[in-house]
mmCIF file of C-alpha atoms and ligand atoms in Angstrom:
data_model
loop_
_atom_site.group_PDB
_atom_site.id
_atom_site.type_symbol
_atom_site.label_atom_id
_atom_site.label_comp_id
_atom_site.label_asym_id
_atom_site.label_seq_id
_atom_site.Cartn_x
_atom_site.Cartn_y
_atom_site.Cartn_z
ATOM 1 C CA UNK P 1 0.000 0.000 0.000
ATOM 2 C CA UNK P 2 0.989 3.326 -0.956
ATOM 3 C CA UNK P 3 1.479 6.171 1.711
ATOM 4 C CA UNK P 4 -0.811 8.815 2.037
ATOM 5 C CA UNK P 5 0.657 12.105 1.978
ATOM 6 C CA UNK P 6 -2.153 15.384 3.676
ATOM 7 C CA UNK P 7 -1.338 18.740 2.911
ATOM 8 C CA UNK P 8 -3.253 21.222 4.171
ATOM 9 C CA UNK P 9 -2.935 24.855 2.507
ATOM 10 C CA UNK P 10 -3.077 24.466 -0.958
ATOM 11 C CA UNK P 11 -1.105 28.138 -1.523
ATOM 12 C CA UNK P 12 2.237 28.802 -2.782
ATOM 13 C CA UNK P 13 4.333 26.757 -0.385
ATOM 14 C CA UNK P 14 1.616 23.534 -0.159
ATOM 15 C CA UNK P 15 0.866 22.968 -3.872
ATOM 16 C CA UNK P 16 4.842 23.090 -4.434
ATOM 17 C CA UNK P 17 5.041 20.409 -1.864
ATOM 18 C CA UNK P 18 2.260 18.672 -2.880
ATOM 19 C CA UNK P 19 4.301 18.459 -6.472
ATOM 20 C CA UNK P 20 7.305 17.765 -5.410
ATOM 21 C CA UNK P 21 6.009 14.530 -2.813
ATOM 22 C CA UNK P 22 4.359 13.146 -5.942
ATOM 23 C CA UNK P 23 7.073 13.496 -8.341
ATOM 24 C CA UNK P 24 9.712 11.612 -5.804
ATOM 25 C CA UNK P 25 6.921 9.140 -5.747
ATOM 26 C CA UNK P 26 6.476 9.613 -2.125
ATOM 27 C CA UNK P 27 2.937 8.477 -1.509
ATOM 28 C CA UNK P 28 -0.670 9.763 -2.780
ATOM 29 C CA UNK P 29 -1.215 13.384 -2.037
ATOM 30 C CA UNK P 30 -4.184 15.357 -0.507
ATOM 31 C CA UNK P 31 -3.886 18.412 -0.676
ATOM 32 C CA UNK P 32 -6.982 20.662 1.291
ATOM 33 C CA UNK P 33 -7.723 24.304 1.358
ATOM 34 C CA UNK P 34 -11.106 26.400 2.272
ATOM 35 C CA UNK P 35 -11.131 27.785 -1.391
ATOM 36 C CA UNK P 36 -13.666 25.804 -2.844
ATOM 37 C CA UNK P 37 -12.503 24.100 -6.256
ATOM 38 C CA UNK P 38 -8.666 25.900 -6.226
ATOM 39 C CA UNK P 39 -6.915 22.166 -4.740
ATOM 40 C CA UNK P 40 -8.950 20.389 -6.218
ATOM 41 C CA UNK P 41 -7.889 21.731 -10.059
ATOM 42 C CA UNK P 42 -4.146 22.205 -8.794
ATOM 43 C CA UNK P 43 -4.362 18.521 -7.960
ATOM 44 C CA UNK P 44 -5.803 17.720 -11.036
ATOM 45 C CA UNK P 45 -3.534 19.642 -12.955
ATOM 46 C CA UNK P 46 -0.594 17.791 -11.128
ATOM 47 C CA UNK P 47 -1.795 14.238 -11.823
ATOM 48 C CA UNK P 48 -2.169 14.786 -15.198
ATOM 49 C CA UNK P 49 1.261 16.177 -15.559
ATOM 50 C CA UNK P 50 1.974 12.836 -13.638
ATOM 51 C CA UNK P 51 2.144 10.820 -17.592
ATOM 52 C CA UNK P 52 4.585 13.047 -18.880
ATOM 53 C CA UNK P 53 7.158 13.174 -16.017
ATOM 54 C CA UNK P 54 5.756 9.142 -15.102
ATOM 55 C CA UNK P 55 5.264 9.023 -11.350
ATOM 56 C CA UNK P 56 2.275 6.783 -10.216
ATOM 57 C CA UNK P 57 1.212 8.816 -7.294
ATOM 58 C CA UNK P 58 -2.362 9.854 -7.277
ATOM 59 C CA UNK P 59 -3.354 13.250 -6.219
ATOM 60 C CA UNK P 60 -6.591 14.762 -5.231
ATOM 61 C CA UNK P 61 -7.971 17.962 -3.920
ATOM 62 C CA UNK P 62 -10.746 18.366 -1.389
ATOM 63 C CA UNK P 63 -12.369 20.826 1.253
ATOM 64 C CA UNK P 64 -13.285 17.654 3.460
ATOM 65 C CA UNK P 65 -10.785 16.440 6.275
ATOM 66 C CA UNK P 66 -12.750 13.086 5.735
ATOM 67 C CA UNK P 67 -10.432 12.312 2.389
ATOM 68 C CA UNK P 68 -7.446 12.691 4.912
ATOM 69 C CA UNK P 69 -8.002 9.826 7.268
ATOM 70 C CA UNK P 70 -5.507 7.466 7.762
ATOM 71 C CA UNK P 71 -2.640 9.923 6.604
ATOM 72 C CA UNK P 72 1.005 8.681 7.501
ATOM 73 C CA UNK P 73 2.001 12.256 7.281
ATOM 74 C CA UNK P 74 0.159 15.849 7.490
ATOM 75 C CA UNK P 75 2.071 18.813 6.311
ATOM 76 C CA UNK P 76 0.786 21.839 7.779
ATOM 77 C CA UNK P 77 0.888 24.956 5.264
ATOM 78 C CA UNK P 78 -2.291 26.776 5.725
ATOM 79 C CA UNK P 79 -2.325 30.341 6.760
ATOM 80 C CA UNK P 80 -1.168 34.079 5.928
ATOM 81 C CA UNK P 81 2.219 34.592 4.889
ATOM 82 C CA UNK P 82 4.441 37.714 5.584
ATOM 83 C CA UNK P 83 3.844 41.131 3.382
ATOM 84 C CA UNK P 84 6.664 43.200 3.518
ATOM 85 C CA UNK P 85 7.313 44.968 6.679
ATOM 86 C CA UNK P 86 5.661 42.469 8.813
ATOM 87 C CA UNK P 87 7.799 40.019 10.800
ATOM 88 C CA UNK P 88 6.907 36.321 11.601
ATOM 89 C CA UNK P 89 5.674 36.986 14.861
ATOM 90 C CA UNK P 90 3.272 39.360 13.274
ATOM 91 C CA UNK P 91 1.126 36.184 12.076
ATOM 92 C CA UNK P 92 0.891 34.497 15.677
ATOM 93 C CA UNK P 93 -3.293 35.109 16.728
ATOM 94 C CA UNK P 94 -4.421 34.727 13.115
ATOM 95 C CA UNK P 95 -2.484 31.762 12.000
ATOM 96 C CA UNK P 96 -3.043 30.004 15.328
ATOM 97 C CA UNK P 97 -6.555 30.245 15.016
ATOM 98 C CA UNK P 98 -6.157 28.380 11.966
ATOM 99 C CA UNK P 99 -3.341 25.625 12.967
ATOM 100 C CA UNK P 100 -5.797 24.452 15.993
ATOM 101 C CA UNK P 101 -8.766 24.345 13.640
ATOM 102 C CA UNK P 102 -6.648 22.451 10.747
ATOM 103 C CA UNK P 103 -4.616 20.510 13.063
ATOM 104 C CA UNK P 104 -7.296 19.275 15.254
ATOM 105 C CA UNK P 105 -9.380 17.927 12.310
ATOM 106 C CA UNK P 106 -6.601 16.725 10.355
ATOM 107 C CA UNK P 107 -5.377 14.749 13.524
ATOM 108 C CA UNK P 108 -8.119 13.453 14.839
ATOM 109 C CA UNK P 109 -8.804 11.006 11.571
ATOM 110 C CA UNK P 110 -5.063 10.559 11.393
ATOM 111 C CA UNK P 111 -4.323 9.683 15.068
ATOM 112 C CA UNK P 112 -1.005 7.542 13.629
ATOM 113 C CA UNK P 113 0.442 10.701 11.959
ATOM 114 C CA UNK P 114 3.306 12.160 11.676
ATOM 115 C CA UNK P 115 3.039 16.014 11.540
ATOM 116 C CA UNK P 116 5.196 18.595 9.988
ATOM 117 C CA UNK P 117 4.587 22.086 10.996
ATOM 118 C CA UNK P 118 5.461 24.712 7.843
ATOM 119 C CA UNK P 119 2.949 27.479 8.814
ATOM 120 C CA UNK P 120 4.506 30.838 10.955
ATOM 121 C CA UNK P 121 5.415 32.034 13.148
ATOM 122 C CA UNK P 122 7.108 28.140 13.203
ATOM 123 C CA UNK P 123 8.561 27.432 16.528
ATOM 124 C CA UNK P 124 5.003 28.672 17.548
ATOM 125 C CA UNK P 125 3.085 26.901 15.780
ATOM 126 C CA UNK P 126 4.612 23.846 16.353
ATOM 127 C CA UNK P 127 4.034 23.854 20.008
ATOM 128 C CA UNK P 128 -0.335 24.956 18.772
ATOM 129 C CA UNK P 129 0.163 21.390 17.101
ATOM 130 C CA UNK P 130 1.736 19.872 19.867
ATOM 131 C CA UNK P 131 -0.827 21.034 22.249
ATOM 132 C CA UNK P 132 -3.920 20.411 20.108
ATOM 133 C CA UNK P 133 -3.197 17.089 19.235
ATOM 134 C CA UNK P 134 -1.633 15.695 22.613
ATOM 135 C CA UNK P 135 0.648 13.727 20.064
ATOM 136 C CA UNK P 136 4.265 13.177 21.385
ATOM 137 C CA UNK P 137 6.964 15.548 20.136
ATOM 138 C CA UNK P 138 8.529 12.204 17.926
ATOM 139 C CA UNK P 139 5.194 12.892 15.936
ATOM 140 C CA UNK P 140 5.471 16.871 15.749
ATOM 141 C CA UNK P 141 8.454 18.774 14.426
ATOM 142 C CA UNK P 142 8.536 22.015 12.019
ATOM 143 C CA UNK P 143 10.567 22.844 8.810
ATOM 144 C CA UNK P 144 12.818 25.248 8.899
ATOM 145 C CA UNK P 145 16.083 24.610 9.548
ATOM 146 C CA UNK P 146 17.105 22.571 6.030
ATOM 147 C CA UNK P 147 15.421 26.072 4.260
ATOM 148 C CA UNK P 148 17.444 28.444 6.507
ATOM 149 C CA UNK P 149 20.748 25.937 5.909
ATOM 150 C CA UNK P 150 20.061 25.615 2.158
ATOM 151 C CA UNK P 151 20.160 29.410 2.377
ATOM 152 C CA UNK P 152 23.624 29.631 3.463
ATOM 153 C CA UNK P 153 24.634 27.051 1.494
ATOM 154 C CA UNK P 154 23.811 29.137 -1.506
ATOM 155 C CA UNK P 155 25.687 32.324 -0.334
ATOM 156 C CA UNK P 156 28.575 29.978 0.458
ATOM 157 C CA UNK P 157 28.786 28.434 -2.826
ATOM 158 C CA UNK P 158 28.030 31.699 -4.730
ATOM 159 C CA UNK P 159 30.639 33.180 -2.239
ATOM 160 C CA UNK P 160 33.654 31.217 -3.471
ATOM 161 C CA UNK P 161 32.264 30.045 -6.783
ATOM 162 C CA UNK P 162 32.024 26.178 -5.897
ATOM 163 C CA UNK P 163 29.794 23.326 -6.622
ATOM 164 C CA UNK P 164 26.398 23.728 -3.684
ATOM 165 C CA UNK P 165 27.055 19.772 -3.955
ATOM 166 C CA UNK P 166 30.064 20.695 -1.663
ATOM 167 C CA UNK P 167 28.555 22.688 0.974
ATOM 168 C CA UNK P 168 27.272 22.161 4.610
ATOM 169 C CA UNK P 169 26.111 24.959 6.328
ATOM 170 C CA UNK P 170 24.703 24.198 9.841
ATOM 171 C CA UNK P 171 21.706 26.724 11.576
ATOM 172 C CA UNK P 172 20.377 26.250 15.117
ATOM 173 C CA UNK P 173 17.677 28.320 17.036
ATOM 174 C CA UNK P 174 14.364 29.573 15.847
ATOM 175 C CA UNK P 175 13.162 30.484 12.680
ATOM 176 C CA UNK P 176 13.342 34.372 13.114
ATOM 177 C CA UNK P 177 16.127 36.979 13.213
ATOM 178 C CA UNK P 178 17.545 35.290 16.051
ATOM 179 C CA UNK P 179 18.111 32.311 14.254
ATOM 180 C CA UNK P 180 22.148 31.220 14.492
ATOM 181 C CA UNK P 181 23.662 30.281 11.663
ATOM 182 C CA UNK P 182 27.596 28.700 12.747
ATOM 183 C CA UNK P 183 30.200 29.637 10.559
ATOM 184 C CA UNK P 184 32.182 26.868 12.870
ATOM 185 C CA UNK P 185 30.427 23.946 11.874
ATOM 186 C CA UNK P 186 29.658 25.099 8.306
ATOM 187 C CA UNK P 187 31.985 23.197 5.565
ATOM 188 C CA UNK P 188 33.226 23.298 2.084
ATOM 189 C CA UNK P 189 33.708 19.668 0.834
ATOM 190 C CA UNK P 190 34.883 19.525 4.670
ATOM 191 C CA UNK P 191 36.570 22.641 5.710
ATOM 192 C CA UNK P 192 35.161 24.973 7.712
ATOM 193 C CA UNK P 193 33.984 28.141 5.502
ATOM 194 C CA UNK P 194 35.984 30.055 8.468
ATOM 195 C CA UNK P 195 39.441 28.552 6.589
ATOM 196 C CA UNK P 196 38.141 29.637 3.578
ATOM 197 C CA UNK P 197 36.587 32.883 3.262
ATOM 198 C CA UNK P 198 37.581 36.047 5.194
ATOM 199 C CA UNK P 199 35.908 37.125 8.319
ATOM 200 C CA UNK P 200 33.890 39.950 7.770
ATOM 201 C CA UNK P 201 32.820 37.754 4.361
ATOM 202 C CA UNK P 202 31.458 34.582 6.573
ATOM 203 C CA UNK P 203 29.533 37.898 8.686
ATOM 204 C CA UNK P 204 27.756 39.070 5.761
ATOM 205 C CA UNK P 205 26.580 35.540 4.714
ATOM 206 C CA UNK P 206 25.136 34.768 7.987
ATOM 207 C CA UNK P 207 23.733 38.196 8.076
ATOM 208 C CA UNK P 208 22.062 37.361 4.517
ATOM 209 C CA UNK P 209 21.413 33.714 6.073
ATOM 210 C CA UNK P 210 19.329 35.575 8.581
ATOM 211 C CA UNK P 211 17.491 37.938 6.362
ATOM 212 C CA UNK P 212 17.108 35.226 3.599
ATOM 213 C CA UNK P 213 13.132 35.327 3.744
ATOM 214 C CA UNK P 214 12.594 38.984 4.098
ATOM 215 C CA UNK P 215 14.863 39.557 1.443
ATOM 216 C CA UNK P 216 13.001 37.455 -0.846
ATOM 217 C CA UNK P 217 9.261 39.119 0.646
ATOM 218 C CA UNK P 218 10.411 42.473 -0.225
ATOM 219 C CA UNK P 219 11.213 41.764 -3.700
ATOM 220 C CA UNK P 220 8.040 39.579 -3.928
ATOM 221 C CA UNK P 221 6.225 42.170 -2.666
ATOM 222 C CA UNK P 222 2.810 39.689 -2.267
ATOM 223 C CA UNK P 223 3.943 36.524 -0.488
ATOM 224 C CA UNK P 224 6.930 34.573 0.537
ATOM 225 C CA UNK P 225 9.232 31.887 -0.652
ATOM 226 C CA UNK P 226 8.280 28.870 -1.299
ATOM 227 C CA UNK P 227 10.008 26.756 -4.040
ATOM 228 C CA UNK P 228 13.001 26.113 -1.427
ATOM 229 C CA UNK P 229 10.518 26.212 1.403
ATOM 230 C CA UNK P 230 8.944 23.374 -0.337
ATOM 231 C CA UNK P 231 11.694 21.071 -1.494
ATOM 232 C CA UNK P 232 13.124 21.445 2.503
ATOM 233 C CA UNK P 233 9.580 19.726 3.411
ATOM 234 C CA UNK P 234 9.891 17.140 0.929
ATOM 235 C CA UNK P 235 13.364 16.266 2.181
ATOM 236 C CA UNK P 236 11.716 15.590 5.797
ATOM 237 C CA UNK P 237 8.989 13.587 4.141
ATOM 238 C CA UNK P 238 11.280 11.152 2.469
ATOM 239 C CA UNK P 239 13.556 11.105 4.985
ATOM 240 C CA UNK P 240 10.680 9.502 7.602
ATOM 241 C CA UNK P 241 8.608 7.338 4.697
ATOM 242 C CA UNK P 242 11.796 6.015 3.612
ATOM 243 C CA UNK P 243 13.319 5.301 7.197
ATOM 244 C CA UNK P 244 16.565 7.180 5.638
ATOM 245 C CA UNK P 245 17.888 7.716 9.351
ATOM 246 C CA UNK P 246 18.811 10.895 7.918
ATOM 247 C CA UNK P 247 19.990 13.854 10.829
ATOM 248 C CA UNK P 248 18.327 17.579 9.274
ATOM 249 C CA UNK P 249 18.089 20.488 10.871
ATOM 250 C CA UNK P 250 14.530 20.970 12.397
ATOM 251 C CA UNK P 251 12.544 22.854 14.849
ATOM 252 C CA UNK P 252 11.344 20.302 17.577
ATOM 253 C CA UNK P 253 10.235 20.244 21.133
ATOM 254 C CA UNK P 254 13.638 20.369 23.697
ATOM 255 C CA UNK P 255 13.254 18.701 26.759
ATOM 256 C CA UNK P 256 16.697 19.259 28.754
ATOM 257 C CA UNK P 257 19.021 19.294 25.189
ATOM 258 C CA UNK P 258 20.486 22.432 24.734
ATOM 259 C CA UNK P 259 19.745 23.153 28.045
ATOM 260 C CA UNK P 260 16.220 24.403 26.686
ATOM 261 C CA UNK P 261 13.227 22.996 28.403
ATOM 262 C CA UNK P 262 9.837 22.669 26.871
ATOM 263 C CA UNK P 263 10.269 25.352 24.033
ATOM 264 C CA UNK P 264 10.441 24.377 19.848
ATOM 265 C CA UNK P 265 13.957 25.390 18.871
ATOM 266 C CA UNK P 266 15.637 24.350 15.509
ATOM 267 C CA UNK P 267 18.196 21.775 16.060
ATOM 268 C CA UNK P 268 19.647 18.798 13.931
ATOM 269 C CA UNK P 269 17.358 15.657 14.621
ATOM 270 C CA UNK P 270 17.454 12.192 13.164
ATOM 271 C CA UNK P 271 14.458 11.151 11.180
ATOM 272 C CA UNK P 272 13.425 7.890 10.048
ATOM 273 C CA UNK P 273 9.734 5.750 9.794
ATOM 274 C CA UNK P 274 8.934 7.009 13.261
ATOM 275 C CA UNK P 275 9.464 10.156 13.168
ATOM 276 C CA UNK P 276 12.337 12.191 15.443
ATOM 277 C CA UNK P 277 14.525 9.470 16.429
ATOM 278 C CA UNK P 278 16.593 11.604 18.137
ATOM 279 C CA UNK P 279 17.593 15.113 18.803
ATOM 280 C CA UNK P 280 21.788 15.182 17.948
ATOM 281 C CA UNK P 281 23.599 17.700 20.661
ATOM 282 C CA UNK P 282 26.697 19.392 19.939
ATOM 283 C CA UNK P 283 29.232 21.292 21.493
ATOM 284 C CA UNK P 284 28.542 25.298 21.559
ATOM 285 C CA UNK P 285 31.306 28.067 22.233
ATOM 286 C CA UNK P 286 30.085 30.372 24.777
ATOM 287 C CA UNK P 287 29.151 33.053 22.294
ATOM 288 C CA UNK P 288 26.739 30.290 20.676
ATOM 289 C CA UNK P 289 25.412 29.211 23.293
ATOM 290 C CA UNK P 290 24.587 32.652 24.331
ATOM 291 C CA UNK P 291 22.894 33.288 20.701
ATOM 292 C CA UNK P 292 20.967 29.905 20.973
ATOM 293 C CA UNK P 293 19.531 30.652 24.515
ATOM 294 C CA UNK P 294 18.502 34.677 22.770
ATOM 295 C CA UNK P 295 16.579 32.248 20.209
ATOM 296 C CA UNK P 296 15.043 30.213 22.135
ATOM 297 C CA UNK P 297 13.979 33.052 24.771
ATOM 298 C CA UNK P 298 12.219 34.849 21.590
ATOM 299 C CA UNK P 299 10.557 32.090 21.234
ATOM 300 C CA UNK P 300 9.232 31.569 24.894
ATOM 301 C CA UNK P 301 7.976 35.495 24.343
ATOM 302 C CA UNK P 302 5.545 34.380 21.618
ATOM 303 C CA UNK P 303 4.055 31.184 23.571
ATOM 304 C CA UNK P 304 3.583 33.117 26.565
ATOM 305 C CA UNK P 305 1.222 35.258 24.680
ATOM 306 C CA UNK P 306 -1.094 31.947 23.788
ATOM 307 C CA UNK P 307 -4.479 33.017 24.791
ATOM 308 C CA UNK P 308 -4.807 30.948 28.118
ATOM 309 C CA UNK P 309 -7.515 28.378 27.710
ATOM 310 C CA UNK P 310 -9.394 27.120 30.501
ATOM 311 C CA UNK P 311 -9.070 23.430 31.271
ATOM 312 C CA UNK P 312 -11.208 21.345 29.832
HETATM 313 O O1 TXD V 1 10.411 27.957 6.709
HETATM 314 C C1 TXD V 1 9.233 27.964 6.860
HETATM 315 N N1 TXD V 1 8.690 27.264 7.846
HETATM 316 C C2 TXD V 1 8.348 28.726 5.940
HETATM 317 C C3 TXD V 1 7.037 29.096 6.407
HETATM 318 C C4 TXD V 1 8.751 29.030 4.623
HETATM 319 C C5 TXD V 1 7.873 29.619 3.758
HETATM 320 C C6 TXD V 1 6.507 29.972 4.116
HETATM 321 N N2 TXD V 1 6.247 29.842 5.505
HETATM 322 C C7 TXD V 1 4.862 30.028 5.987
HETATM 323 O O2 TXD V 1 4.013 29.045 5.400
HETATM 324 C C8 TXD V 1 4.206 31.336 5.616
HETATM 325 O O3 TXD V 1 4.640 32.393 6.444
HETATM 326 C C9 TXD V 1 2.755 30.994 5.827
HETATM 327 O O4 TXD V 1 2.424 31.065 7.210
HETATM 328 C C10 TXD V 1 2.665 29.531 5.358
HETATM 329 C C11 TXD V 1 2.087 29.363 3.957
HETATM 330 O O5 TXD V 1 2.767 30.155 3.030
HETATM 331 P P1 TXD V 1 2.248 30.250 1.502
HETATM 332 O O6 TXD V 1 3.239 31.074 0.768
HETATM 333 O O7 TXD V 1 1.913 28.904 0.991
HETATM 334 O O8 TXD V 1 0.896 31.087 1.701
HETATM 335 P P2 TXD V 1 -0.348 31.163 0.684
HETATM 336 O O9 TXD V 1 0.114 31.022 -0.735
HETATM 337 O O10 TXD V 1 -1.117 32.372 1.061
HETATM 338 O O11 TXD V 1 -1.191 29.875 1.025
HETATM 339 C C12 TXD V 1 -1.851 29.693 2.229
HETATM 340 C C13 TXD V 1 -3.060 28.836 1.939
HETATM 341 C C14 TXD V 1 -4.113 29.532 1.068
HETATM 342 O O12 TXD V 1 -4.394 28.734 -0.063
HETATM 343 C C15 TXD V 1 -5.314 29.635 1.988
HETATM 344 O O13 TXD V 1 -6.561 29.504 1.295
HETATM 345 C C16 TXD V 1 -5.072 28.460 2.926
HETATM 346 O O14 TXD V 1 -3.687 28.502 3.198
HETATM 347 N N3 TXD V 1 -5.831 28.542 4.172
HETATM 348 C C17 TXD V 1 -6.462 27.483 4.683
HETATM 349 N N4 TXD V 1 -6.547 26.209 4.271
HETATM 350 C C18 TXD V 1 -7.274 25.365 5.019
HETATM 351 N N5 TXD V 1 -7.896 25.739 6.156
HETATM 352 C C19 TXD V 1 -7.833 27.012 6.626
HETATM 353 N N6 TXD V 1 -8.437 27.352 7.759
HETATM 354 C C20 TXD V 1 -7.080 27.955 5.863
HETATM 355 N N7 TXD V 1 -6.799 29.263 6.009
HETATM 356 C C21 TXD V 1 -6.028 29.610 4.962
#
């Protein structure tokens, strides 16, 4: 049996990974949106692209959570993006409104699922998920961190003129201007970029690194990015379906590692068929340490101001 692939948000950044699942031949897609008729021509436009390129996956659209039971994976894109000006943060009450209603219908005929978090602010929404579904934090992780790396990677490569093939770059934190992108651990067919480019050079890539989406929403002027956003989430998805084992940088749910407690901070985690299999922990300098903790504390700043629900 195939696996079944939901995507919820059928914008910019969910029909692209809608696309790009069913072109690796990941599973069957669903891709769901409010707009009434918009997924379900985008997915009918995909599958019948699907005889030309040859992939076997089927693909449907819908407005009903019912033709998303028994998903192995949910990918959560619904919600506004950023227009220029506005930060991440900015996003928080409307787009949580929307990740509890999405989540908690998605989840509840998908109680096996694994769910990756797309929509902003991320680290944020990622705990909404977490909370509304009760799932365990193997089961509930957000993209980020391979988009934000990929990033750097591309400034690195364009930086010294080398293949992208060659590159490692290596972010930690939240997905927001305190993210921390580390020069230290970042690698040119296995030297550290800080042997290889100058230092006020390496500063201006992570400073790019760091202002990679904004610089991308001011040119767009209406939306965000989303082709790289997209191939970052199809990375995670074959990386789980296909028990790869493979360690990516992602935003999940700390419990004591970093010496974060509680909080959704990008990290590099191992995923395979169940999910997180484990959150890797490296050593920090003091400095980024102290840049990781900033991160995570701007984090903590948008969870605190969840609207407090009384218990049920
Ligand atoms: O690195 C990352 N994590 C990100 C995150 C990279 C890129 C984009 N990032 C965020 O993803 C962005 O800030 C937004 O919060 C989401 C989606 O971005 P996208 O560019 O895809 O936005 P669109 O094109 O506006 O699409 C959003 C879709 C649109 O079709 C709406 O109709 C739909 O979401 N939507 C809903 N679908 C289902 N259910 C509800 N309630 C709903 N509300 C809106």
């Amino acid at each position: 049996m195939r696996n079944k692939i939901t995507v919820i948000g059928a914008g910019h950044v969910g029909e692209s990974v809608a696309f790009n699942c069913a072109r690796m031949g990941l599973g069957d897609v669903v891709l769901v949106d409010v707009v009434e008729g918009m997924p379900q021509g985008k997915a009918l436009d995909m599958f019948e692209s699907s005889p030309v390129e040859g992939f076997d996956s089927n693909i449907i659209g819908t407005n009903f959570y019912s033709d998303t039971e028994g998903s192995d994976i949910i990918v959560m894109t619904a919600g506004l993006p950023r227009k220029p000006g506005m930060s991440r943060d900015d996003l928080l009450y409307k787009n949580l409104e929307i990740v509890e209603d999405c989540i908690g219908h998605a989840a509840a005929g998908s109680p096996d699922a694994i769910i990756i978090m797309v929509t902003n602010p991320l680290d944020a929404m990622c705990e909404a998920a977490r909370r509304v579904t009760g799932f365990p934090r193997e089961r509930v992780f957000g993209m980020a961190g391979i988009l934000d790396s990929a990033r750097m990677r591309s400034f690195i490569a364009l930086e010294l003129g080398v293949s992208v093939k060659d590159t490692h770059a290596f972010v930690l934190g939240g997905h927001g201007d305190t993210m921390v992108p580390l020069a230290r651990y970042s690698t040119v067919a296995g030297i550290p970029i800080t042997k290889l480019i100058p230092e006020d050079r390496v500063e201006a890539i992570i400073e790019r690194t760091r202002k990679g989406g904004g610089e991308i929403v001011a040119l767009l002027k209406t939306g965000s990015a989303y082709y790289a956003p997209a191939l970052a989430v199809a990375e995670m998805v074959d990386a789980i379906l296909n028990d790869r084992h493979k360690i990516l940088p992602c935003a999940a749910f700390l419990q004591g590692e970093y010496g974060i407690n509680d909080l959704y901070v990008g990290v590099p985690i191992q995923l395979g068929r169940k999910g997180m299999e484990k959150i890797v922990e490296i050593d920090l300098t003091d400095d980024e340490n102290e840049a990781l903790q900033k991160s995570a504390a701007a984090v903590k700043e948008l969870i605190d101001l969840f609207p407090q629900k009384a218990p049920a």
